[in-house]
mmCIF file of C-alpha atoms in Angstrom:
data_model
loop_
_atom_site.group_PDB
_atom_site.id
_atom_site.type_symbol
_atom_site.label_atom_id
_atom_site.label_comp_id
_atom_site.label_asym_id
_atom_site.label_seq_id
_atom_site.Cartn_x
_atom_site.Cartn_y
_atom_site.Cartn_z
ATOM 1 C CA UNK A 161 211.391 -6.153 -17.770
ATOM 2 C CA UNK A 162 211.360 -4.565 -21.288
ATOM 3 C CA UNK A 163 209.846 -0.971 -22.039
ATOM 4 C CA UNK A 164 207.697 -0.691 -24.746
ATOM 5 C CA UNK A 165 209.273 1.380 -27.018
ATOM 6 C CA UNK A 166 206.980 3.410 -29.459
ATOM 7 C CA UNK A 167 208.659 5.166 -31.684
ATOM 8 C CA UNK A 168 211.008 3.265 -34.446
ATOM 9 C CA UNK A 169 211.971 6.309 -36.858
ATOM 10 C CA UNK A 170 216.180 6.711 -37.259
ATOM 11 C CA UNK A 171 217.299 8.594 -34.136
ATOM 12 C CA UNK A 172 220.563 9.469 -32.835
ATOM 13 C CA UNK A 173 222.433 9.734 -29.305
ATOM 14 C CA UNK A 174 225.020 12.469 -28.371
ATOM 15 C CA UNK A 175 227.825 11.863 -25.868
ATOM 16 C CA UNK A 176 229.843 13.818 -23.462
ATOM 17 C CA UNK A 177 231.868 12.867 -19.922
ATOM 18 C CA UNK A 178 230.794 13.788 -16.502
ATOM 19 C CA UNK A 179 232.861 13.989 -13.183
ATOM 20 C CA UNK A 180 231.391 11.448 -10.898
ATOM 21 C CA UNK A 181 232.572 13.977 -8.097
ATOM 22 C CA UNK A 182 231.445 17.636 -8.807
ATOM 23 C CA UNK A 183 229.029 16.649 -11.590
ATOM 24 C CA UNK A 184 230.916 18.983 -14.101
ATOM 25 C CA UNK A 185 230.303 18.146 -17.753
ATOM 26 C CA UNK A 186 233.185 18.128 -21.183
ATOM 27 C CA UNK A 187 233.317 17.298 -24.149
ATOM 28 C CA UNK A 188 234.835 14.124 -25.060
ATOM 29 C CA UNK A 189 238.493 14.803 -26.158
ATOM 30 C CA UNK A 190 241.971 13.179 -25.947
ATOM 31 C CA UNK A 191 243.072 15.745 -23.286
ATOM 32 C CA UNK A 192 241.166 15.359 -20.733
ATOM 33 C CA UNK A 193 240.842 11.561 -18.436
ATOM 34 C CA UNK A 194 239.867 12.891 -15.425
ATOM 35 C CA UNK A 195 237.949 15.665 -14.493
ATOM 36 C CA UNK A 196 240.566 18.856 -14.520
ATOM 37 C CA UNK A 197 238.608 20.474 -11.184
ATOM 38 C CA UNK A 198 238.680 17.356 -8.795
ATOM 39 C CA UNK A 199 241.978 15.862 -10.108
ATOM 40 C CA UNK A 200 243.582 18.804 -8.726
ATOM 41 C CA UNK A 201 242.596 17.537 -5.320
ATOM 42 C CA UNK A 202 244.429 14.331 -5.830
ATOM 43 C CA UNK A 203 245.842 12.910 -2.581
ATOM 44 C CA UNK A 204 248.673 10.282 -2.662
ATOM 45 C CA UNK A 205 247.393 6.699 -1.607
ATOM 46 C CA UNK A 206 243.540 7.494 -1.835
ATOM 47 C CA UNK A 207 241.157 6.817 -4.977
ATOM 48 C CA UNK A 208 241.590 7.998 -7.964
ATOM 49 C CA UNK A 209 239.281 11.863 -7.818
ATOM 50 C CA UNK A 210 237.916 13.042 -10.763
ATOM 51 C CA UNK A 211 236.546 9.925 -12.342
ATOM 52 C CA UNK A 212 234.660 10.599 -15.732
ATOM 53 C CA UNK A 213 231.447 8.865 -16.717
ATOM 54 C CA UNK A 214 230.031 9.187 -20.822
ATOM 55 C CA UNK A 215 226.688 10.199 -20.773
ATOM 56 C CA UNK A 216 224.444 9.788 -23.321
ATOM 57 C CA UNK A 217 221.501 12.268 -24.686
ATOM 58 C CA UNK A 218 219.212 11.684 -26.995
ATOM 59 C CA UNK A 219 216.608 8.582 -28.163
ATOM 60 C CA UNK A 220 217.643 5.428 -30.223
ATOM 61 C CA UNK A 221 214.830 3.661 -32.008
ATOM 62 C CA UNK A 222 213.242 0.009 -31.128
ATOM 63 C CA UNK A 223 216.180 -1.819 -32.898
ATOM 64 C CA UNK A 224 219.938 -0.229 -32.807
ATOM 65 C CA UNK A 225 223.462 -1.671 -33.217
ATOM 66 C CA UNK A 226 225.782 -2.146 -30.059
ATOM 67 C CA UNK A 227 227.863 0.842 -32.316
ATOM 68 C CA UNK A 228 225.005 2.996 -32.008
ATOM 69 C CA UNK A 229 225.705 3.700 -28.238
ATOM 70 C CA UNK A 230 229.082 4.509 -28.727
ATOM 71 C CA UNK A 231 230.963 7.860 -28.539
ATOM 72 C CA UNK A 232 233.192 6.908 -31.935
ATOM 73 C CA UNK A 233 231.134 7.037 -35.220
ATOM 74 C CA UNK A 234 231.482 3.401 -37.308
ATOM 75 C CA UNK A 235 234.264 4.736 -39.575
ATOM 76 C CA UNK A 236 236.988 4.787 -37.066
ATOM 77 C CA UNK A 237 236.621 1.506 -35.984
ATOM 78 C CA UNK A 238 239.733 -1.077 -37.092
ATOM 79 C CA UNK A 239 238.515 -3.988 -39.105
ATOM 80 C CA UNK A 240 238.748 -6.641 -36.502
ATOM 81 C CA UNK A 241 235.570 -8.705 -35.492
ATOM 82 C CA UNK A 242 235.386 -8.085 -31.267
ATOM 83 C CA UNK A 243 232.349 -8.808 -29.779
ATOM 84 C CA UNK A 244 229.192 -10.168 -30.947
ATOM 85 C CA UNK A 245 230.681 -13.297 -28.765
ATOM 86 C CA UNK A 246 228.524 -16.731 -27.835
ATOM 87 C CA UNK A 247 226.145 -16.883 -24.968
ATOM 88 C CA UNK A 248 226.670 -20.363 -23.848
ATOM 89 C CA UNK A 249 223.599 -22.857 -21.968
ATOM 90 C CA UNK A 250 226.522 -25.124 -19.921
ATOM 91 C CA UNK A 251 223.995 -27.907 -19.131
ATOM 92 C CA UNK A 252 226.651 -29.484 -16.635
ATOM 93 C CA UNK A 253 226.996 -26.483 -14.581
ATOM 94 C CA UNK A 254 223.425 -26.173 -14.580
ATOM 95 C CA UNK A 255 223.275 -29.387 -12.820
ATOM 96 C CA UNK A 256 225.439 -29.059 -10.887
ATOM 97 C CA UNK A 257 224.675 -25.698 -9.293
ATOM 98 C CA UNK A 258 220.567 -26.297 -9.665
ATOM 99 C CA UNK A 259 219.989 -23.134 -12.029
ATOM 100 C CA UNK A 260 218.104 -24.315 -14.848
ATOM 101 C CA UNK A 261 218.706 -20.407 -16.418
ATOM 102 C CA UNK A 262 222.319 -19.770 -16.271
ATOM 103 C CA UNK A 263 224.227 -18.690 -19.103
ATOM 104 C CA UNK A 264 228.089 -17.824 -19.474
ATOM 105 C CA UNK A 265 229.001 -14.918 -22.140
ATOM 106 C CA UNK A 266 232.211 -16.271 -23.531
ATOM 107 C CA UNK A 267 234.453 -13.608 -24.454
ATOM 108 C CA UNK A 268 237.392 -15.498 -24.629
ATOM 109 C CA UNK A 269 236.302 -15.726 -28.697
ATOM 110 C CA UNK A 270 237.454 -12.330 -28.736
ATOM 111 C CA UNK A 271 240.392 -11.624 -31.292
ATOM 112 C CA UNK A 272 243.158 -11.941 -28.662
ATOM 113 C CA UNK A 273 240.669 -14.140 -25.795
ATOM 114 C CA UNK A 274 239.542 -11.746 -23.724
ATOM 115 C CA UNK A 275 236.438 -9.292 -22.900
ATOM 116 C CA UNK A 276 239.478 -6.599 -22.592
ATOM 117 C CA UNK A 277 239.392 -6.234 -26.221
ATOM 118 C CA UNK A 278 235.883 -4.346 -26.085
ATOM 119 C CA UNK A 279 237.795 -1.724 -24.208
ATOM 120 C CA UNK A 280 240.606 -1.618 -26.828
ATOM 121 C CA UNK A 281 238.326 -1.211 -30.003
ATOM 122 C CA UNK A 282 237.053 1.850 -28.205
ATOM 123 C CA UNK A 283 240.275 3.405 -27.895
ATOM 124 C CA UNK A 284 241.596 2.102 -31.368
ATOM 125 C CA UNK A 285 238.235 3.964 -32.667
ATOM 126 C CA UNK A 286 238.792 6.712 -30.873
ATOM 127 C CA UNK A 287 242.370 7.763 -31.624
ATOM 128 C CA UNK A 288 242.420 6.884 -35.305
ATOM 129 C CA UNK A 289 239.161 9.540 -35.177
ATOM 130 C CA UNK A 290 241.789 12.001 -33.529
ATOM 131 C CA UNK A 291 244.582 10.589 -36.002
ATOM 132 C CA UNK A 292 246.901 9.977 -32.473
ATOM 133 C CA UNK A 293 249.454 7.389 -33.802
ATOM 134 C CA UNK A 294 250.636 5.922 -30.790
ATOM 135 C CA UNK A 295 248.625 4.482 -27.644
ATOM 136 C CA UNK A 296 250.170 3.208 -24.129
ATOM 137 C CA UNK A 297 249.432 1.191 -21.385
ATOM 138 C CA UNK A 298 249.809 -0.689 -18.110
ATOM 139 C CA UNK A 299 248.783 -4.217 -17.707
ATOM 140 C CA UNK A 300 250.214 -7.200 -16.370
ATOM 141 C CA UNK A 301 248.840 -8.948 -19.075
ATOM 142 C CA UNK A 302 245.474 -9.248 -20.399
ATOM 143 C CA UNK A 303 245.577 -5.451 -21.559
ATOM 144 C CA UNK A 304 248.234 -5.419 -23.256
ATOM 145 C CA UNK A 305 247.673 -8.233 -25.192
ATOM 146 C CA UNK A 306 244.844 -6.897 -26.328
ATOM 147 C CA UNK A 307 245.818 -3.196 -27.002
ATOM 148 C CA UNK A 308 248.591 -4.777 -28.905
ATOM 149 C CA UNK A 309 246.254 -7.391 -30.847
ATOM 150 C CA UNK A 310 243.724 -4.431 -31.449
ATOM 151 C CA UNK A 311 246.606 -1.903 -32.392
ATOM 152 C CA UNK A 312 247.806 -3.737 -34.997
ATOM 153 C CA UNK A 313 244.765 -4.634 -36.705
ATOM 154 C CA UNK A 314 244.310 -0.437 -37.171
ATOM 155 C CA UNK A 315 248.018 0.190 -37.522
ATOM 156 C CA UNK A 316 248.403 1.948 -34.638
ATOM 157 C CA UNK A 317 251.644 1.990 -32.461
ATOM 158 C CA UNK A 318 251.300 0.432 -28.689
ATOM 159 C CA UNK A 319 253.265 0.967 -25.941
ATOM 160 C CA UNK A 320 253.394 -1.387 -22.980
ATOM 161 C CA UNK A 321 254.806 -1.494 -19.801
ATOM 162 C CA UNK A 322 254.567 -4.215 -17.858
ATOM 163 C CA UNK A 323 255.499 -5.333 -14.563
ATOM 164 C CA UNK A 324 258.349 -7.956 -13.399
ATOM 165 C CA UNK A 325 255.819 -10.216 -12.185
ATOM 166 C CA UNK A 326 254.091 -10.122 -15.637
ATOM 167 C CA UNK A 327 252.826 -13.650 -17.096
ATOM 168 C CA UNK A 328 255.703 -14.202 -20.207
ATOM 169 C CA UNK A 329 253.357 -16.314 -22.333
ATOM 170 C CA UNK A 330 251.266 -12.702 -22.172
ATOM 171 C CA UNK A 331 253.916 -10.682 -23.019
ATOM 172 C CA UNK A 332 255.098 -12.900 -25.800
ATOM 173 C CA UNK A 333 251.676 -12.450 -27.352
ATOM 174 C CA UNK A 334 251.855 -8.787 -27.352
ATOM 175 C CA UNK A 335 255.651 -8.686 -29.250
ATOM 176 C CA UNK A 336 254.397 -10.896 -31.773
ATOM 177 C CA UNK A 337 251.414 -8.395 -32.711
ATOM 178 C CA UNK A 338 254.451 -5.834 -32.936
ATOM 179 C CA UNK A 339 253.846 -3.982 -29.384
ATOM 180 C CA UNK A 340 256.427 -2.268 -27.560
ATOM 181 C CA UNK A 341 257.153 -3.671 -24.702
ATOM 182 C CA UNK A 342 258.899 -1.993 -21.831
ATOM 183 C CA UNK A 343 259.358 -3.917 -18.068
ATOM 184 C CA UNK A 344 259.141 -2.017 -15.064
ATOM 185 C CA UNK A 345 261.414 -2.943 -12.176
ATOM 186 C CA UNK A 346 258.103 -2.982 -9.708
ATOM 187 C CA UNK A 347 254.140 -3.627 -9.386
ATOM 188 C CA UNK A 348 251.668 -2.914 -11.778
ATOM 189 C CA UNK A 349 250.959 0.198 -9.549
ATOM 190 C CA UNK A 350 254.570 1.684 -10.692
ATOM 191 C CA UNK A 351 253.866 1.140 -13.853
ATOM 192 C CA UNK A 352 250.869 2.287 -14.638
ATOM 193 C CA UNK A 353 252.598 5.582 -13.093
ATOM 194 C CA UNK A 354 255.186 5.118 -15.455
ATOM 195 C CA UNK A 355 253.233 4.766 -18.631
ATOM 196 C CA UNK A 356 250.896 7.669 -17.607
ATOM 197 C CA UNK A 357 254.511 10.063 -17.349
ATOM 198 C CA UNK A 358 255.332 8.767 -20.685
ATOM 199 C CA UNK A 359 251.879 9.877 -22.301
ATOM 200 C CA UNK A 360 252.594 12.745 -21.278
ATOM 201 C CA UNK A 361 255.749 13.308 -22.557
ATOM 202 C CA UNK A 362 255.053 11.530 -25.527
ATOM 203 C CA UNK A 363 251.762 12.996 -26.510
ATOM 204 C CA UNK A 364 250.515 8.913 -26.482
ATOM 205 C CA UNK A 365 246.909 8.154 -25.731
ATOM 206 C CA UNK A 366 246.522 6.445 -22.533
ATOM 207 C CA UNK A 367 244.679 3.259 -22.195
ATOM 208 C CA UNK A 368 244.719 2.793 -18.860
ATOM 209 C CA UNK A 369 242.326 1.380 -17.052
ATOM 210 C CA UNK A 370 240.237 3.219 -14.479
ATOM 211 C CA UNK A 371 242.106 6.270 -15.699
ATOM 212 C CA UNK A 372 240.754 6.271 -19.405
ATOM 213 C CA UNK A 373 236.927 6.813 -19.109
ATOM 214 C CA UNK A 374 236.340 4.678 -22.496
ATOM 215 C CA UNK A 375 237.406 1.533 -21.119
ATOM 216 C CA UNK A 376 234.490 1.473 -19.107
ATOM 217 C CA UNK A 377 232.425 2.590 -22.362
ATOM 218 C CA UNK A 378 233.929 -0.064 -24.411
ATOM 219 C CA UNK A 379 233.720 -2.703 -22.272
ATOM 220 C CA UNK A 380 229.784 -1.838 -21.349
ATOM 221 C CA UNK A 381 229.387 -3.343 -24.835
ATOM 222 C CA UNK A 382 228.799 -6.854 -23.426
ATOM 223 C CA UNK A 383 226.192 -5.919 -21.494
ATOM 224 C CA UNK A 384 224.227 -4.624 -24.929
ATOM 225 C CA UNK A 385 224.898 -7.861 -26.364
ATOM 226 C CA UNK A 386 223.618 -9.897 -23.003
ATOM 227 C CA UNK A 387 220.315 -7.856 -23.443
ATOM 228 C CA UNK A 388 219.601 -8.053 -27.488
ATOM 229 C CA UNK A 389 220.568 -12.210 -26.851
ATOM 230 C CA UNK A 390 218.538 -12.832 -24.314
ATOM 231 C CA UNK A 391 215.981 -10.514 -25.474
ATOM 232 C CA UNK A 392 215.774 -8.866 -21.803
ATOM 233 C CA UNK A 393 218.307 -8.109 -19.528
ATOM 234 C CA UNK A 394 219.101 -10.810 -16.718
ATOM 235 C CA UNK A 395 218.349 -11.106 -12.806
ATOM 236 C CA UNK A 396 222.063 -11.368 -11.718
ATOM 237 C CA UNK A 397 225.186 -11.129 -13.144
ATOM 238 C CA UNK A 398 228.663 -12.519 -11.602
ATOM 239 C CA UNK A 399 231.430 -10.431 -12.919
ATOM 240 C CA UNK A 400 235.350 -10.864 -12.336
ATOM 241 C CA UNK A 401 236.235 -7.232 -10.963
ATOM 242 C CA UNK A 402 240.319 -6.894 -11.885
ATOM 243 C CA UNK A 403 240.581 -3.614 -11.368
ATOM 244 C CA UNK A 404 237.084 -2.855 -11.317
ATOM 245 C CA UNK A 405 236.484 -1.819 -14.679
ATOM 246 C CA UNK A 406 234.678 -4.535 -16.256
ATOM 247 C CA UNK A 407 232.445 -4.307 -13.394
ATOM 248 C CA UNK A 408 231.865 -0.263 -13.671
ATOM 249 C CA UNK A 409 231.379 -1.461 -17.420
ATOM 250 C CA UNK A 410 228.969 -3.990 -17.342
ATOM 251 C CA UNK A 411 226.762 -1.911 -14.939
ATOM 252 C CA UNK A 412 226.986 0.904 -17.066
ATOM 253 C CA UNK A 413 225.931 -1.150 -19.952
ATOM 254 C CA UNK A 414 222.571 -1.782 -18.279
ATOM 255 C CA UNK A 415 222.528 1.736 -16.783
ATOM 256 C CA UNK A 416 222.277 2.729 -20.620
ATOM 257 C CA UNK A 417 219.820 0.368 -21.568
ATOM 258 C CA UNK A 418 217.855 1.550 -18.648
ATOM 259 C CA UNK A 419 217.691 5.183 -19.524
ATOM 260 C CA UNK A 420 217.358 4.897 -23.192
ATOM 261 C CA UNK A 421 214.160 2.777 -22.149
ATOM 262 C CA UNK A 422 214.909 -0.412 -23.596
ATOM 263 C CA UNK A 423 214.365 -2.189 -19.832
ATOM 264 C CA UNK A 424 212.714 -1.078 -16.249
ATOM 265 C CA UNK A 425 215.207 -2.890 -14.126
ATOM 266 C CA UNK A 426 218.966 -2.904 -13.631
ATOM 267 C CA UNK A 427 220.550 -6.610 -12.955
ATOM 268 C CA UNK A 428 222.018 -7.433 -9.401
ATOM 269 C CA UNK A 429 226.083 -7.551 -10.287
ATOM 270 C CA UNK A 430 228.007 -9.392 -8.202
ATOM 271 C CA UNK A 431 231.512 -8.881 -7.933
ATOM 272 C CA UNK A 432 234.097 -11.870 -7.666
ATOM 273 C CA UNK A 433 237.773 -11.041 -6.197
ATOM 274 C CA UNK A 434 240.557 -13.284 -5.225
ATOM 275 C CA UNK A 435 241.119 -14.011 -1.834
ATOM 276 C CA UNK A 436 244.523 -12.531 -2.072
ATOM 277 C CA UNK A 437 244.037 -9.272 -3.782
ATOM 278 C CA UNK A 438 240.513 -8.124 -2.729
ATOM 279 C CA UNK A 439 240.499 -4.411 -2.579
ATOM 280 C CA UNK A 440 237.106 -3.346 -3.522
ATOM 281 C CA UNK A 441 235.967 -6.047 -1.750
ATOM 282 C CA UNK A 442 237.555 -5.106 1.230
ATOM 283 C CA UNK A 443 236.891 -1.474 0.588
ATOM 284 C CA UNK A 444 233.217 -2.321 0.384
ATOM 285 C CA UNK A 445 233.099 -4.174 3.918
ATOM 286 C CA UNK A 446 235.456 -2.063 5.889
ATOM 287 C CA UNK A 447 235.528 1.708 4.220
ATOM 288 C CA UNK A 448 239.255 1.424 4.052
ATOM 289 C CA UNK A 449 241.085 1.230 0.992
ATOM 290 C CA UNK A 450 244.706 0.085 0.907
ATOM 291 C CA UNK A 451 247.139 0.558 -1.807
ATOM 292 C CA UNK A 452 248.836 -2.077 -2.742
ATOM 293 C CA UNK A 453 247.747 -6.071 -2.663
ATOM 294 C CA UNK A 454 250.427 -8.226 -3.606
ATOM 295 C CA UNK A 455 249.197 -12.575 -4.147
ATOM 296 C CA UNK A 456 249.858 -15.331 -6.192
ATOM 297 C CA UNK A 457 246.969 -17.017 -7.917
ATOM 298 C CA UNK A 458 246.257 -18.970 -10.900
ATOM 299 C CA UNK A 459 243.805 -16.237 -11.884
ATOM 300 C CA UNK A 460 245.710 -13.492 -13.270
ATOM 301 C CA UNK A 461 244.979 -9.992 -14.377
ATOM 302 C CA UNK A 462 241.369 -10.782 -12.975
ATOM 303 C CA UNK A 463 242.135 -10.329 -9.217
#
């Protein structure tokens, strides 16, 4: 359902991150990914603690740009055309399945093919706004591909580390936008660990995901576009969860909408795992999380 919205004069929307845990509120700089209070906490093979959310204040009027609800003014952003991606009516797979209102959001029209790249503008934005020259990151694929894609487009220098077990045809994509890429002798557990010690060192701008709070914020962008296509937000949404970002991100999307008043009702999200690596969805039947899932499937980087 869609609020009626009243007032359509210019308005504007201020940003700053909130610990999940303690509720603690900062402002919205390159030093801090996790709150500074819980992350002290930090046990070894448990969660991550500490996780920040943005949070918006403030109105936006009837009609606003996807940019609008952003913590990274326009200026900052590279000149590369993500988003704004197709929302397809696959009349086969409506016949097949029986639902005559399904939809698929193809985000594989993305610069480098994938909805990772919302995440990446985001961070591209934000450290050319914080003139940071150099960004790095974990992925076994997908990510860096994208952060490499992205990083070139703004002339920014990306660091990648990858593990063994990385897809080649992935990491081939990433040196030919000019990435660095470094393998890690282990899973992509190690190195994210890695490439987190090396920002520090370095002084590079982590793009981890579920470590750097505007991954989720960049990649909520798709559920902004769902809504203004559609014209209302849906009843249910199937997401791929990877590591879980996409789906904290397209939740959060609608959580937006929802308090900014543009609808009444949050979409169901359902969350699709691999059989072989299903941690949240183990986590969310059983309580228990466990470290480490190791499996070999044909869909990779969204397991």
């Amino acid at each position: 359902m869609i609020n009626e919205k009243k007032n359509s004069q210019q308005k504007t929307l201020s940003f700053y991150y909130q610990c999940t845990e303690c509720g603690s509120e900062y402002e919205i700089t390159p030093e801090i990914m996790v709150c500074p209070i819980c992350s002290r906490k930090q046990k070894n093979y448990e969660p991550l603690r500490g996780i920040l959310s943005v949070e918006i204040a403030g109105e936006l009027p009837d009609e606003f740009e996807i940019l609008d609800i952003l913590p990274v003014e326009k200026k900052y952003f590279p000149d590369i055309p993500v988003g704004d991606t197709p929302l397809w009516e696959p009349k086969n797979i409506r016949d097949e399945l029986g639902f005559t209102n399904l939809f698929l959001k193809d985000d594989t029209l993305n610069p480098t093919g994938s909805l990772k790249d919302r995440a990446s503008y985001l961070v591209a934005g934000f450290v050319r706004k914080h003139n940071i020259n150099n960004i790095a990151v974990a992925s076994t694929g997908n990510a860096a591909s994208s952060m490499a894609g992205v990083g070139a487009s703004a002339g920014i220098s990306v660091t990648i580390f990858v593990p063994k077990n990385a897809p080649q045809a992935k990491l081939i994509q990433s040196l030919q936008y000019g990435a660095r890429v470094i393998p890690v002798d282990g899973n992509y557990d190690y190195a994210f660990d890695i490439s987190l010690e090396y920002s520090r060192i370095t002084g590079a701008l982590s793009r981890n995901t579920a470590y750097n709070p505007l991954t989720i914020e960049g990649k909520k962008t798709v559920s902004l576009e769902i809504f203004k296509q559609l014209g209302k937000a849906p009843d249910f949404i199937f997401v791929p969860v990877g590591d879980g970002v996409i789906l904290a991100g397209v939740y959060k999307g609608f959580l937006d909408l929802k308090k900014l008043g543009y609808i009444t009702d949050i979409p169901i999200v359902y969350g699709v795992q691999s059989q072989g690596s299903s941690a949240i969805c183990d986590y969310f039947h059983t309580g228990k999380f466990t470290k480490s899932y190791s499996a070999e499937t044909i869909a990779d980087s969204i397991c």
